[in-house]
XYZ file of C-alpha atoms in Angstrom:
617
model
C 120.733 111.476 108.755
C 124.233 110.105 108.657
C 123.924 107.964 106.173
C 123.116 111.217 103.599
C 126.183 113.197 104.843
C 128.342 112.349 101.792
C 125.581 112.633 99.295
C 125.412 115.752 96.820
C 123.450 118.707 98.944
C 120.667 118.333 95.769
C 120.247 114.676 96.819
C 120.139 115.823 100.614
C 117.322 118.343 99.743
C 115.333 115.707 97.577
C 115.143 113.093 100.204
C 114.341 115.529 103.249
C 111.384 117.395 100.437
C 110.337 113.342 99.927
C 110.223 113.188 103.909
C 107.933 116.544 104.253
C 105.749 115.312 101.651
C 104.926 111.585 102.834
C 105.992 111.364 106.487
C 101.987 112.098 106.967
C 100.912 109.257 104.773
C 103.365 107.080 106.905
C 101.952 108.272 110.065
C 98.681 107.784 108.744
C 99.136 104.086 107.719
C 101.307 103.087 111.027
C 98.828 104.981 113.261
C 95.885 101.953 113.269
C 98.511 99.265 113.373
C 101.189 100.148 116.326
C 101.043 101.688 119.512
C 103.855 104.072 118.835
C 103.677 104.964 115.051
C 106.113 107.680 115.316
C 108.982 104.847 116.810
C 108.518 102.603 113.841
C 108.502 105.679 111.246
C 111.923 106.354 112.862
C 113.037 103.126 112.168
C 111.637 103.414 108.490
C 112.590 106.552 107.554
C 116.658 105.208 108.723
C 116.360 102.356 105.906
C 114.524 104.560 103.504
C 117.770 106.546 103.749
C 119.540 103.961 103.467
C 118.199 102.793 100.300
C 117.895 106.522 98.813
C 121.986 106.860 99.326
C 122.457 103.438 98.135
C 120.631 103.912 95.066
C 121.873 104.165 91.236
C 122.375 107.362 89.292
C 120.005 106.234 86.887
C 117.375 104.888 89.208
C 117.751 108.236 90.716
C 116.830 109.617 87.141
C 113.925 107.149 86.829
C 112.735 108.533 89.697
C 112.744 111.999 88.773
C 111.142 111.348 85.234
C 108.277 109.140 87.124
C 107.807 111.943 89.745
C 107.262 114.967 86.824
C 104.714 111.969 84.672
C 103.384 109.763 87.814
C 100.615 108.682 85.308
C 103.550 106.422 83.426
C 101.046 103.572 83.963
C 98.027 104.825 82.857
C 98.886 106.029 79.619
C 97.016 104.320 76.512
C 100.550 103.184 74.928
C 100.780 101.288 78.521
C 100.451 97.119 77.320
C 101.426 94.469 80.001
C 102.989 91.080 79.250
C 102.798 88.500 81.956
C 104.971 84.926 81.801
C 106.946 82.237 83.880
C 110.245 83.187 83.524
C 111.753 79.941 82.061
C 108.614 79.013 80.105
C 108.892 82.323 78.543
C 113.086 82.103 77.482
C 114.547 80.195 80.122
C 116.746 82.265 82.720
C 117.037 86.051 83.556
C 119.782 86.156 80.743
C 117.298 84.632 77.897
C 114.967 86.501 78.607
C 117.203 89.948 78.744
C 118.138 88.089 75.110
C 114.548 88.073 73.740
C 113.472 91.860 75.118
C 113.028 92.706 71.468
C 109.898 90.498 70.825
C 108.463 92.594 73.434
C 109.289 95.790 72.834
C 108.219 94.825 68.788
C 104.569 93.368 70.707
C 104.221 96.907 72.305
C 105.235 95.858 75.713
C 105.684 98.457 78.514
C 105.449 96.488 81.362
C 106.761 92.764 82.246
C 105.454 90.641 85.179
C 108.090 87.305 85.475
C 106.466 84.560 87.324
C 108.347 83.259 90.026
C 111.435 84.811 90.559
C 112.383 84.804 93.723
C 113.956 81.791 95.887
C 110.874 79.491 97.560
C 111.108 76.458 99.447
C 111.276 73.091 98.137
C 108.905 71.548 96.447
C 106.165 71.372 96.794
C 106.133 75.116 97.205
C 103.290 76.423 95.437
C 104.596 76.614 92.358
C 107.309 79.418 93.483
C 105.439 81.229 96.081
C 106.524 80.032 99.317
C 109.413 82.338 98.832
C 112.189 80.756 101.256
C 114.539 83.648 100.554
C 113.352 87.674 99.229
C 116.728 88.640 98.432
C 117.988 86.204 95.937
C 117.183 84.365 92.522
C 115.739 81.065 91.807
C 119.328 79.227 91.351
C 118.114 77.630 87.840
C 117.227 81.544 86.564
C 120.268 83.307 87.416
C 121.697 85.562 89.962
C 120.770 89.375 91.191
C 123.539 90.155 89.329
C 121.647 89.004 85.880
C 118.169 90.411 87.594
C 120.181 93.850 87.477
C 121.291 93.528 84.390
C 117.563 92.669 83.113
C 116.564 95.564 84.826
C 118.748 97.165 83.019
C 118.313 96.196 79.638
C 114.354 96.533 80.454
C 114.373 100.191 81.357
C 116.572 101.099 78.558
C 113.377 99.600 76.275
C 110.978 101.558 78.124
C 109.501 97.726 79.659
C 109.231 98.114 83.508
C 109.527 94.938 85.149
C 107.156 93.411 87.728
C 108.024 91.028 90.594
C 106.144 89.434 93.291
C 106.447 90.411 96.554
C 104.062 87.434 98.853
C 103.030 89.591 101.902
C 100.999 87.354 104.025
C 103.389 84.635 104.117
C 106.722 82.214 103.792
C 108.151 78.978 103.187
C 108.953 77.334 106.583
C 112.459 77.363 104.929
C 112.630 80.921 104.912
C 115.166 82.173 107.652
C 112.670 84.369 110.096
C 110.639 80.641 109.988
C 113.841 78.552 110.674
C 115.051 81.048 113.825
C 111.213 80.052 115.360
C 112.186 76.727 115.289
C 115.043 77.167 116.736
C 113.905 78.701 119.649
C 114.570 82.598 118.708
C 111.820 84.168 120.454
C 112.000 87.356 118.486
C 111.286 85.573 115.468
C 108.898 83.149 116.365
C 106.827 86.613 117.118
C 107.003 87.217 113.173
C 104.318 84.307 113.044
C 101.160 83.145 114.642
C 101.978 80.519 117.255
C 99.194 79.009 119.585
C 99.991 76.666 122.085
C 96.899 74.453 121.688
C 93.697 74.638 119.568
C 91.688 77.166 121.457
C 92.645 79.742 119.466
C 93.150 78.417 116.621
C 89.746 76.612 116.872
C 88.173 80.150 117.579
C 89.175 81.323 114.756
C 88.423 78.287 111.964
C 84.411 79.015 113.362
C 84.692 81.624 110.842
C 87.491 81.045 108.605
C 86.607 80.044 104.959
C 89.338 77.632 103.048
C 91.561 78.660 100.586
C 91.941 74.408 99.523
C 89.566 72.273 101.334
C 91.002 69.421 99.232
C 94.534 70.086 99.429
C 95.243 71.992 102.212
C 92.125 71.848 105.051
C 91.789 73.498 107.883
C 93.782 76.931 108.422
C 96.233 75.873 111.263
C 99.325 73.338 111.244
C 100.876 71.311 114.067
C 104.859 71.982 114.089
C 106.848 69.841 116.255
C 109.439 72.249 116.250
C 107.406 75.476 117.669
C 105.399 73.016 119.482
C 102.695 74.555 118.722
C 99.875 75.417 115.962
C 101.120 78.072 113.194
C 98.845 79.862 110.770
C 98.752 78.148 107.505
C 96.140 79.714 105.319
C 97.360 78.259 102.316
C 99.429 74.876 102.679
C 101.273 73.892 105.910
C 104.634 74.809 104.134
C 103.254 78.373 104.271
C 103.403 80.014 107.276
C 101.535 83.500 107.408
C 103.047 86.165 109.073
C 102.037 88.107 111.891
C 101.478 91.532 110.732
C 100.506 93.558 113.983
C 104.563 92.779 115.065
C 106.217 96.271 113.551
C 109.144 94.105 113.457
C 107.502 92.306 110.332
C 106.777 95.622 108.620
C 110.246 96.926 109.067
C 111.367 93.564 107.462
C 109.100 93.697 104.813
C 110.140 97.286 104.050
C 113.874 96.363 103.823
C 112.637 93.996 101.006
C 110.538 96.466 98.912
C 113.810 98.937 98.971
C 115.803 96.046 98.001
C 114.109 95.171 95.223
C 113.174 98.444 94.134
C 117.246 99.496 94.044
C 117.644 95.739 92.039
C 115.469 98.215 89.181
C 112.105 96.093 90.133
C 109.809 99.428 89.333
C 105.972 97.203 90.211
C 105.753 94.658 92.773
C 102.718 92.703 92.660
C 101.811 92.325 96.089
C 100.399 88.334 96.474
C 97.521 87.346 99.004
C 97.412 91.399 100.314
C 93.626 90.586 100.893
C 95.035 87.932 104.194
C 97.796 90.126 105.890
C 95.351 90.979 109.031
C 94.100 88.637 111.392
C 90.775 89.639 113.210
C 88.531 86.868 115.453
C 85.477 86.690 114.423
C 86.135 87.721 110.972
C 87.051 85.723 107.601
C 90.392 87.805 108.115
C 90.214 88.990 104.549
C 89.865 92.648 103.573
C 90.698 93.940 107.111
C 90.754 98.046 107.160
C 94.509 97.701 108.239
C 95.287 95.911 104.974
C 95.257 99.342 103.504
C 96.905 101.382 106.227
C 99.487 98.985 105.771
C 99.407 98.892 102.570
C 99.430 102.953 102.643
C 102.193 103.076 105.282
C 104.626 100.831 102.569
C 103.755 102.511 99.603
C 104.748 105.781 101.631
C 108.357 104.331 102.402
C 108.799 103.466 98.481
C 107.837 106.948 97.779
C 110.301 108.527 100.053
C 113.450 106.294 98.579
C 112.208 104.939 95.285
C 109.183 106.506 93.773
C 109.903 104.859 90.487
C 107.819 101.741 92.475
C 104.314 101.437 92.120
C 102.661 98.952 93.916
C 100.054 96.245 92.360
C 97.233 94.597 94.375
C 96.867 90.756 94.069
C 93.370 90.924 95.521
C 90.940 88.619 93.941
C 88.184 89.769 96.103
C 84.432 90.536 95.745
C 83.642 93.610 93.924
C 82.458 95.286 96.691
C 85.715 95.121 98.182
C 88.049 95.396 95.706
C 87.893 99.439 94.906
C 89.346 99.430 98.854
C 92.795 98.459 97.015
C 93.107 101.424 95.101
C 92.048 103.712 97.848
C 88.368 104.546 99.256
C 87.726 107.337 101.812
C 91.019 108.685 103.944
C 92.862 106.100 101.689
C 91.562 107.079 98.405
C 94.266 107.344 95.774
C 97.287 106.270 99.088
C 97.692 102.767 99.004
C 98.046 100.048 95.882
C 98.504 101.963 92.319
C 97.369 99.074 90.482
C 94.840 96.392 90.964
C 93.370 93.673 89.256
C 89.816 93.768 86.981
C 88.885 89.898 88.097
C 85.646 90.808 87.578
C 85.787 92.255 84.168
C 87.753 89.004 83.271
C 84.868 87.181 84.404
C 82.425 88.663 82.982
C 84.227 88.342 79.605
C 83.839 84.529 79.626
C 80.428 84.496 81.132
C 79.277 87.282 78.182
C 80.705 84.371 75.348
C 79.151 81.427 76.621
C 75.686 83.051 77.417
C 76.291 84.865 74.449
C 74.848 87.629 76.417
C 75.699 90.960 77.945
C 73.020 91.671 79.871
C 74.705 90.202 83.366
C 77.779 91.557 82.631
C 76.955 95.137 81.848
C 75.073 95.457 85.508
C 77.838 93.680 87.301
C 80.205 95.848 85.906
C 77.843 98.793 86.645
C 77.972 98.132 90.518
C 81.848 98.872 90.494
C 82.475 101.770 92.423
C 84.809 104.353 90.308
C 88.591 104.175 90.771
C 90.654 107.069 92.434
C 92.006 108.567 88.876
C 95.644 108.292 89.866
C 95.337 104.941 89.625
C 94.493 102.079 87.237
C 92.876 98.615 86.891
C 94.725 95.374 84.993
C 92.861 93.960 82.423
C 92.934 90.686 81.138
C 91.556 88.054 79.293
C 93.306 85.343 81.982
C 96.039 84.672 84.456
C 98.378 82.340 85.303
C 95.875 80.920 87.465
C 92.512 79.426 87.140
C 89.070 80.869 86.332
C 86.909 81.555 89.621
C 83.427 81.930 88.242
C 83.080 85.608 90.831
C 79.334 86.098 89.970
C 77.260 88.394 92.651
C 74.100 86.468 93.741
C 72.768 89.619 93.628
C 73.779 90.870 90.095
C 72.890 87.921 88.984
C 69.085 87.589 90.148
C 68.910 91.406 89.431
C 68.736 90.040 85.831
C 66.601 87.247 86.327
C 68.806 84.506 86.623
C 70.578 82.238 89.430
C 73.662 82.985 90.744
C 74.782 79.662 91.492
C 72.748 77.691 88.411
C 74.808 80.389 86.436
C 78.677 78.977 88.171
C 77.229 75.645 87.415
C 76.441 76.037 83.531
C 79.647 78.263 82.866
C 82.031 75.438 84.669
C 80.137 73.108 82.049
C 80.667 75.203 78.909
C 84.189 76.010 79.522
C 84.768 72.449 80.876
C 83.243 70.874 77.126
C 80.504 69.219 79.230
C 77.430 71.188 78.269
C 75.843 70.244 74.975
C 77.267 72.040 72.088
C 80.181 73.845 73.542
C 83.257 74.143 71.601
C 85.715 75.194 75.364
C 88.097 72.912 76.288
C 89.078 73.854 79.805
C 89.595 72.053 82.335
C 88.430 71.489 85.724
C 90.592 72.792 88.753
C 89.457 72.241 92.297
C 85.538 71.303 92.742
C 84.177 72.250 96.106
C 81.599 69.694 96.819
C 79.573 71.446 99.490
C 79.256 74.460 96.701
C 79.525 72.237 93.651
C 81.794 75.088 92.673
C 84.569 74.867 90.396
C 86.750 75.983 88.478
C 88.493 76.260 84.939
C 91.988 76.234 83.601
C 92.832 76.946 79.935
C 94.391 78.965 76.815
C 92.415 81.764 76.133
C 92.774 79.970 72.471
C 91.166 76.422 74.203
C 88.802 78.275 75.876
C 87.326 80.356 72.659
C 87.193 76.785 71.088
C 90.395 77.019 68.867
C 91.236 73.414 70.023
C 87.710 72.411 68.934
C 88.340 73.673 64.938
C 84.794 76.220 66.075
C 85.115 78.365 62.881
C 84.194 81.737 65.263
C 87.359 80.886 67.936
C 89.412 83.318 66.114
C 86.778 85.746 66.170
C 85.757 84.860 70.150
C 89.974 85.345 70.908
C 90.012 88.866 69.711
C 86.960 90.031 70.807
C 88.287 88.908 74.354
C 91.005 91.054 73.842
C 89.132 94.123 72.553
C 86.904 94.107 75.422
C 90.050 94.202 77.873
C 92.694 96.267 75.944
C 89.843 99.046 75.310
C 88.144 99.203 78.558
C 91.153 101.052 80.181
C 93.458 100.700 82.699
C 96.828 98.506 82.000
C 96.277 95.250 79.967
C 98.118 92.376 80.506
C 98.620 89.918 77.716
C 99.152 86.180 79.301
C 102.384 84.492 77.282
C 100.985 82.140 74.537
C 97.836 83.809 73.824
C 99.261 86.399 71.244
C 100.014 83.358 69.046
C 96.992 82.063 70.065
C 98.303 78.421 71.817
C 96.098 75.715 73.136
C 96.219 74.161 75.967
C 99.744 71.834 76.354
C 99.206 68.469 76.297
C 101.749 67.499 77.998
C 101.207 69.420 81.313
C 101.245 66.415 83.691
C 104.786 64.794 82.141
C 107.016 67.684 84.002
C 107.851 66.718 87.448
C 105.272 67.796 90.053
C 102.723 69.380 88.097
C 100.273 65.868 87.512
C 98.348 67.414 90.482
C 97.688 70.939 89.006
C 96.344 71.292 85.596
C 96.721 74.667 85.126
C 100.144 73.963 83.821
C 98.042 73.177 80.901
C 97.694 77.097 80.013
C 101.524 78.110 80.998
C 103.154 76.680 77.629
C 106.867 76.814 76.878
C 107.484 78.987 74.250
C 110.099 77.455 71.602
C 112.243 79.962 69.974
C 113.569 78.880 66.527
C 117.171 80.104 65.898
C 116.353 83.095 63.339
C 113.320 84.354 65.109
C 110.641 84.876 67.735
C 107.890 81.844 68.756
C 105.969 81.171 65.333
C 101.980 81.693 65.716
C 99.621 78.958 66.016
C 97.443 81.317 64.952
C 98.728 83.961 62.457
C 95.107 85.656 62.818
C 95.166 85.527 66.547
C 98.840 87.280 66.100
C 98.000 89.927 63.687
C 95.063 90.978 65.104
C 96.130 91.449 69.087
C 99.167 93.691 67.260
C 97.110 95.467 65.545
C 94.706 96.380 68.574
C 97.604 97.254 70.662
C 98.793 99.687 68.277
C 95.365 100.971 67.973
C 95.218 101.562 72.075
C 98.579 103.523 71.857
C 96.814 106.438 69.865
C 93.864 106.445 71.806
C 94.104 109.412 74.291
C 90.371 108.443 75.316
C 91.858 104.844 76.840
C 94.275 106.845 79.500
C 93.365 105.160 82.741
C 92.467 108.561 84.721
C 89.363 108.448 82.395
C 86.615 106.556 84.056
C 84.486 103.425 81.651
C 81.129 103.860 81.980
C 79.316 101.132 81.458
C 75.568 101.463 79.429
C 72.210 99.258 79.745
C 72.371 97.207 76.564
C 70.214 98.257 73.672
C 70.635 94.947 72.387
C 71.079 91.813 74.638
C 73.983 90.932 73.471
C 75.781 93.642 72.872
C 78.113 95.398 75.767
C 78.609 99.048 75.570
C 81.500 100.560 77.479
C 81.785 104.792 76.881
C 84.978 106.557 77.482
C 83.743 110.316 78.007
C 87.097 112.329 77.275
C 87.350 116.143 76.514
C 89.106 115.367 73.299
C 85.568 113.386 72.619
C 83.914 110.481 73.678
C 84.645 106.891 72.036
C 82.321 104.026 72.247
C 83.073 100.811 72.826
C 80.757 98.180 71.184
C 81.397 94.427 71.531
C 79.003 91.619 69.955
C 79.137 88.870 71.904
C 76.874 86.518 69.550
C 77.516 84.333 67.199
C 75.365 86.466 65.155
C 74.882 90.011 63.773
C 73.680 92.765 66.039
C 73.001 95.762 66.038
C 73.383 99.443 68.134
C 70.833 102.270 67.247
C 72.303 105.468 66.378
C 70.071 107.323 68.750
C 72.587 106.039 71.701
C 75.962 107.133 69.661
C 73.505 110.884 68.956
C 73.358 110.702 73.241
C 76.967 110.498 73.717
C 77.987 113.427 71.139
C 78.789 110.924 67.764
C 77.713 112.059 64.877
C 76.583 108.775 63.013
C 77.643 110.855 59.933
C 80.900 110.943 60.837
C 82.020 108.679 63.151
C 85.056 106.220 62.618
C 86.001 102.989 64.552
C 89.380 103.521 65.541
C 90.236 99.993 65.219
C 89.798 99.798 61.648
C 90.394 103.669 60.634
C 87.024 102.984 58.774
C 83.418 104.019 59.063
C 80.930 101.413 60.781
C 78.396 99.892 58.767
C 75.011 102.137 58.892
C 71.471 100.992 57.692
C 67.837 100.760 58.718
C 68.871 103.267 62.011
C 71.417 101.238 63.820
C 75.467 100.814 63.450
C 75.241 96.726 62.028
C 77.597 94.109 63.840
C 79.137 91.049 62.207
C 79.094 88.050 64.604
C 81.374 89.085 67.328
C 82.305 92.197 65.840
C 83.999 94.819 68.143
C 84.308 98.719 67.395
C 85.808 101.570 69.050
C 83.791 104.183 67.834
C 84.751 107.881 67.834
């Protein structure tokens, strides 16, 4: 290719070996999507060259280090961080300033929330992205995101971006051409000139925000006609079975891949294919298009791993990681919703029963890839329980939503949460929670065990493998903000409650609300980083409970298994040694890695304090 002639001959024979090895995953991905595969690889493989030439010497060495050690992102030292960008420091600059508290929390891996340029408001809080290849004005320029970059990789942090697939602001460019009349672009969206389609389509269609945003079509003057809006009418969704869109969406991964972005977290994946007759979620060509994109990154910029934003069923959501001619070929990362869940649900029933078979219906992970943990998100708390995993244990799936929206919300008699309620669907009675994982574990309520409730959260997640994400605020364990509704646009949407500011004295990083909280979520993170049982490629298996309340998790590991044992009562419990003699521990000499110290033993069983967690091995 042209474009390669003045590169070094050992940069010339590194791209063409990239092309040998992954033209057949691109094929493979383009080949249910386009009627001439081969014509849009072309196309690809012209800007993947362009990208690999344009490229800097030391993203070229990133590369090559990340190509001899792909499993960079499954290793046990591997700890997430996840923040707003100017809630966490303020602009790309402060936050470049303040990369030492991370690196001194353990941090390997930073996801900055928004980034990118969106629309006016309202623009869902940042992600009707109006413009992929520059900065939100108030955070800086790509010149500072380089230089972040920068500063990032030379701490060993990778940084993670989002990248919204399924759709823009109607201020983005492509959107404001269809207005204009540009035929070519208004093919990047879905136009219909009157409601026959669109009605066709809404007979199966669920919504996102009945409240908010109902109804999955929008009326623009403009394109007179109706444009797919699955999420608010300032987001249009873009028309993925146009290979014009792909090639435009592939120009931005490279982009932001050569701006040093190593993950890109890519939003609403689960929505990119349209199919009547469908709920036009979890489409098969999701993941060929997924595959065919993670293909181009590998051929330019294998440094970039891809991350799934699919809050999905569990049935569904192994698919992101890869299942059958896609196993271990499309998204590298994906969230653990479920696990997440099914942490909350295990405090307030103060009961692991549920949780241990939900988690048992996951299907295993391709091993070159790896689940994010966490305690919470950015977002709210969608109570995901399985009808059927839940009446497999006896209980209702839907009387279950209704009491957990209660606890967490402070309604139900005796609870010490203090959520909030986000978003009630009436016809469901559904809703859903925002909150601190600090207000949530009843820190806000002065509960004596919310200390206790915070870290066990956190053991749970940073020991059940994978990548863990820590939320910002909830290593210092913060409550909820009080203040949330004062800031300009955010009255409607509480779950600015649980994205605090951090304040940074002059001498020092963000004091701790709660010093215990703080200490102890170090201390477990160091823990993880000598654990060689925790690498990701290691499947959890999940046991039946011996006790009711007490959630086993096994890490089988040829250097040894190590068993994880959470209490989720507010009382002691108990695990008989007969179950750590079935996994190879000898009660005699086993050691929970946490502590360094033996378990307490008596009358058969290893004895748990009142939510007491242990990494035995």
């Amino acid at each position: 290719m042209s474009v390669l002639d003045d590169l070094p001959a050992h940069r010339r024979e590194v791209f063409d070996a990239r092309v040998a090895r992954w033209l057949p995953d691109l094929l493979a991905g383009l080949t249910p999507l386009y009627p001439d595969p081969r014509a849009v690889a072309d196309r690809l493989l012209v800007a993947a060259a362009q990208a690999f030439a344009d490229r800097d010497d030391e993203l070229h060495a990133l590369d090559l280090r990340r190509t001899l050690a792909p499993d960079w992102f499954q290793q046990p030292e591997a700890l997430g961080y996840a923040a707003y960008a100017d809630r966490f420091a303020g602009t790309l600059a402060d936050v470049a300033d303040r990369a030492g508290y991370l690196t001194d929390l353990g941090v390997t891996y930073l996801h900055l929330m928004p980034v990118l340029t969106p629309g006016p408001p309202p623009n869902d809080g940042g992600y009707a992205v109006a413009d992929y290849s520059t900065v939100r004005p108030d955070l800086g320029t790509t010149a500072d995101l380089r230089a972040l970059t920068r500063e990032l990789r030379g701490r060993g942090i990778s940084l993670c971006l989002d990248l919204v697939l399924n759709h823009v602001a109607r201020e983005h460019a492509w959107a404001r051409a269809a207005r204009s009349g540009d035929a070519d672009k208004r093919a990047f969206f879905h136009v219909f000139p009157d409601r026959t389609q669109p009605d066709a389509y809404e007979a199966t269609l669920p919504e996102v925000f009945p409240d908010l945003a109902p109804g999955s079509f929008t009326w623009d003057d403009d394109l007179a006609g109706w444009v797919w809006t699955t999420f608010n009418d300032y987001q249009w969704d873009v028309d993925w079975s146009n290979p014009d869109v792909f090639c435009a969406y592939a120009d931005v991964v490279l982009d932001l891949a050569n701006h040093g972005v190593e993950v890109l977290r890519l939003d609403a994946i689960a929505f990119t294919w349209k199919r009547l007759g469908t709920n036009c979620q979890n489409q098969p060509e999701v993941h060929a298009l997924t595959r065919a994109l993670r293909a181009v990154a590998r051929i330019a910029c294998p440094a970039t791993v891809f991350l799934a934003e699919a809050i999905v069923g569990p049935r569904d959501l192994v698919g992101y990681l890869g299942r059958a001619e896609h196993w271990g070929r499309v998204s590298d990362l994906a969230y653990h919703n479920g696990l997440m869940v099914q942490v909350w649900s295990m405090l307030a029933a103060r009961d692991a029963v549920l949780a241990s078979r939900a988690l048992q219906q996951l299907p295993v992970p391709p091993s070159t890839t790896a689940w994010i943990t966490y305690v919470r998100c950015h977002d709210d708390i969608g109570w995901a329980v399985d009808d059927g995993d839940a009446a497999a244990v006896g209980l209702s799936g839907s009387a279950h939503r209704r009491f957990l929206s209660d606890w967490y919300s402070g309604a139900f008699p005796s609870s010490w949460a203090r959520g909030l309620v986000f978003g009630e669907n009436e016809e469901t009675g559904d809703r859903r929670i925002s909150g601190t994982a600090a207000s949530l574990a009843g820190l806000g309520a002065w509960d004596p065990n919310a200390v206790a409730r915070v870290l066990l959260a956190h053991a749970v997640v940073l020991g059940f493998g994978g990548l863990p994400v820590l939320w910002s605020g909830d290593e210092l364990g913060m409550l909820n903000d009080p203040h949330w509704a004062e800031e300009p646009g955010h009255a409607e949407d509480n779950r600015w409650a649980h994205r605090p500011r951090l304040t940074w004295p002059a001498d020092g990083p963000p004091a701790p609300v709660s010093p215990a909280i703080a200490a102890g979520i170090r201390a477990m993170a160091a823990a993880r980083a000598t654990l060689p049982q925790l690498h990701a490629s290691v499947a959890a298996q999940v046991l039946d409970p011996r006790d009711p309340a007490v959630l086993l998790v096994a890490r089988r590991h040829p250097l040894g298994t190590v068993l994880g044992v959470y209490n989720v009562a507010p009382e002691p419990r108990h695990v008989p040694l007969d179950v750590l003699r079935e996994l190879g521990l000898d009660p005699a000499r086993v050691v929970d890695h946490l502590t360094g110290e033996a378990p307490v033993i008596s009358d058969g069983a290893v004895q748990l304090r009142p939510y007491e967690a242990h990494w035995l091995r």
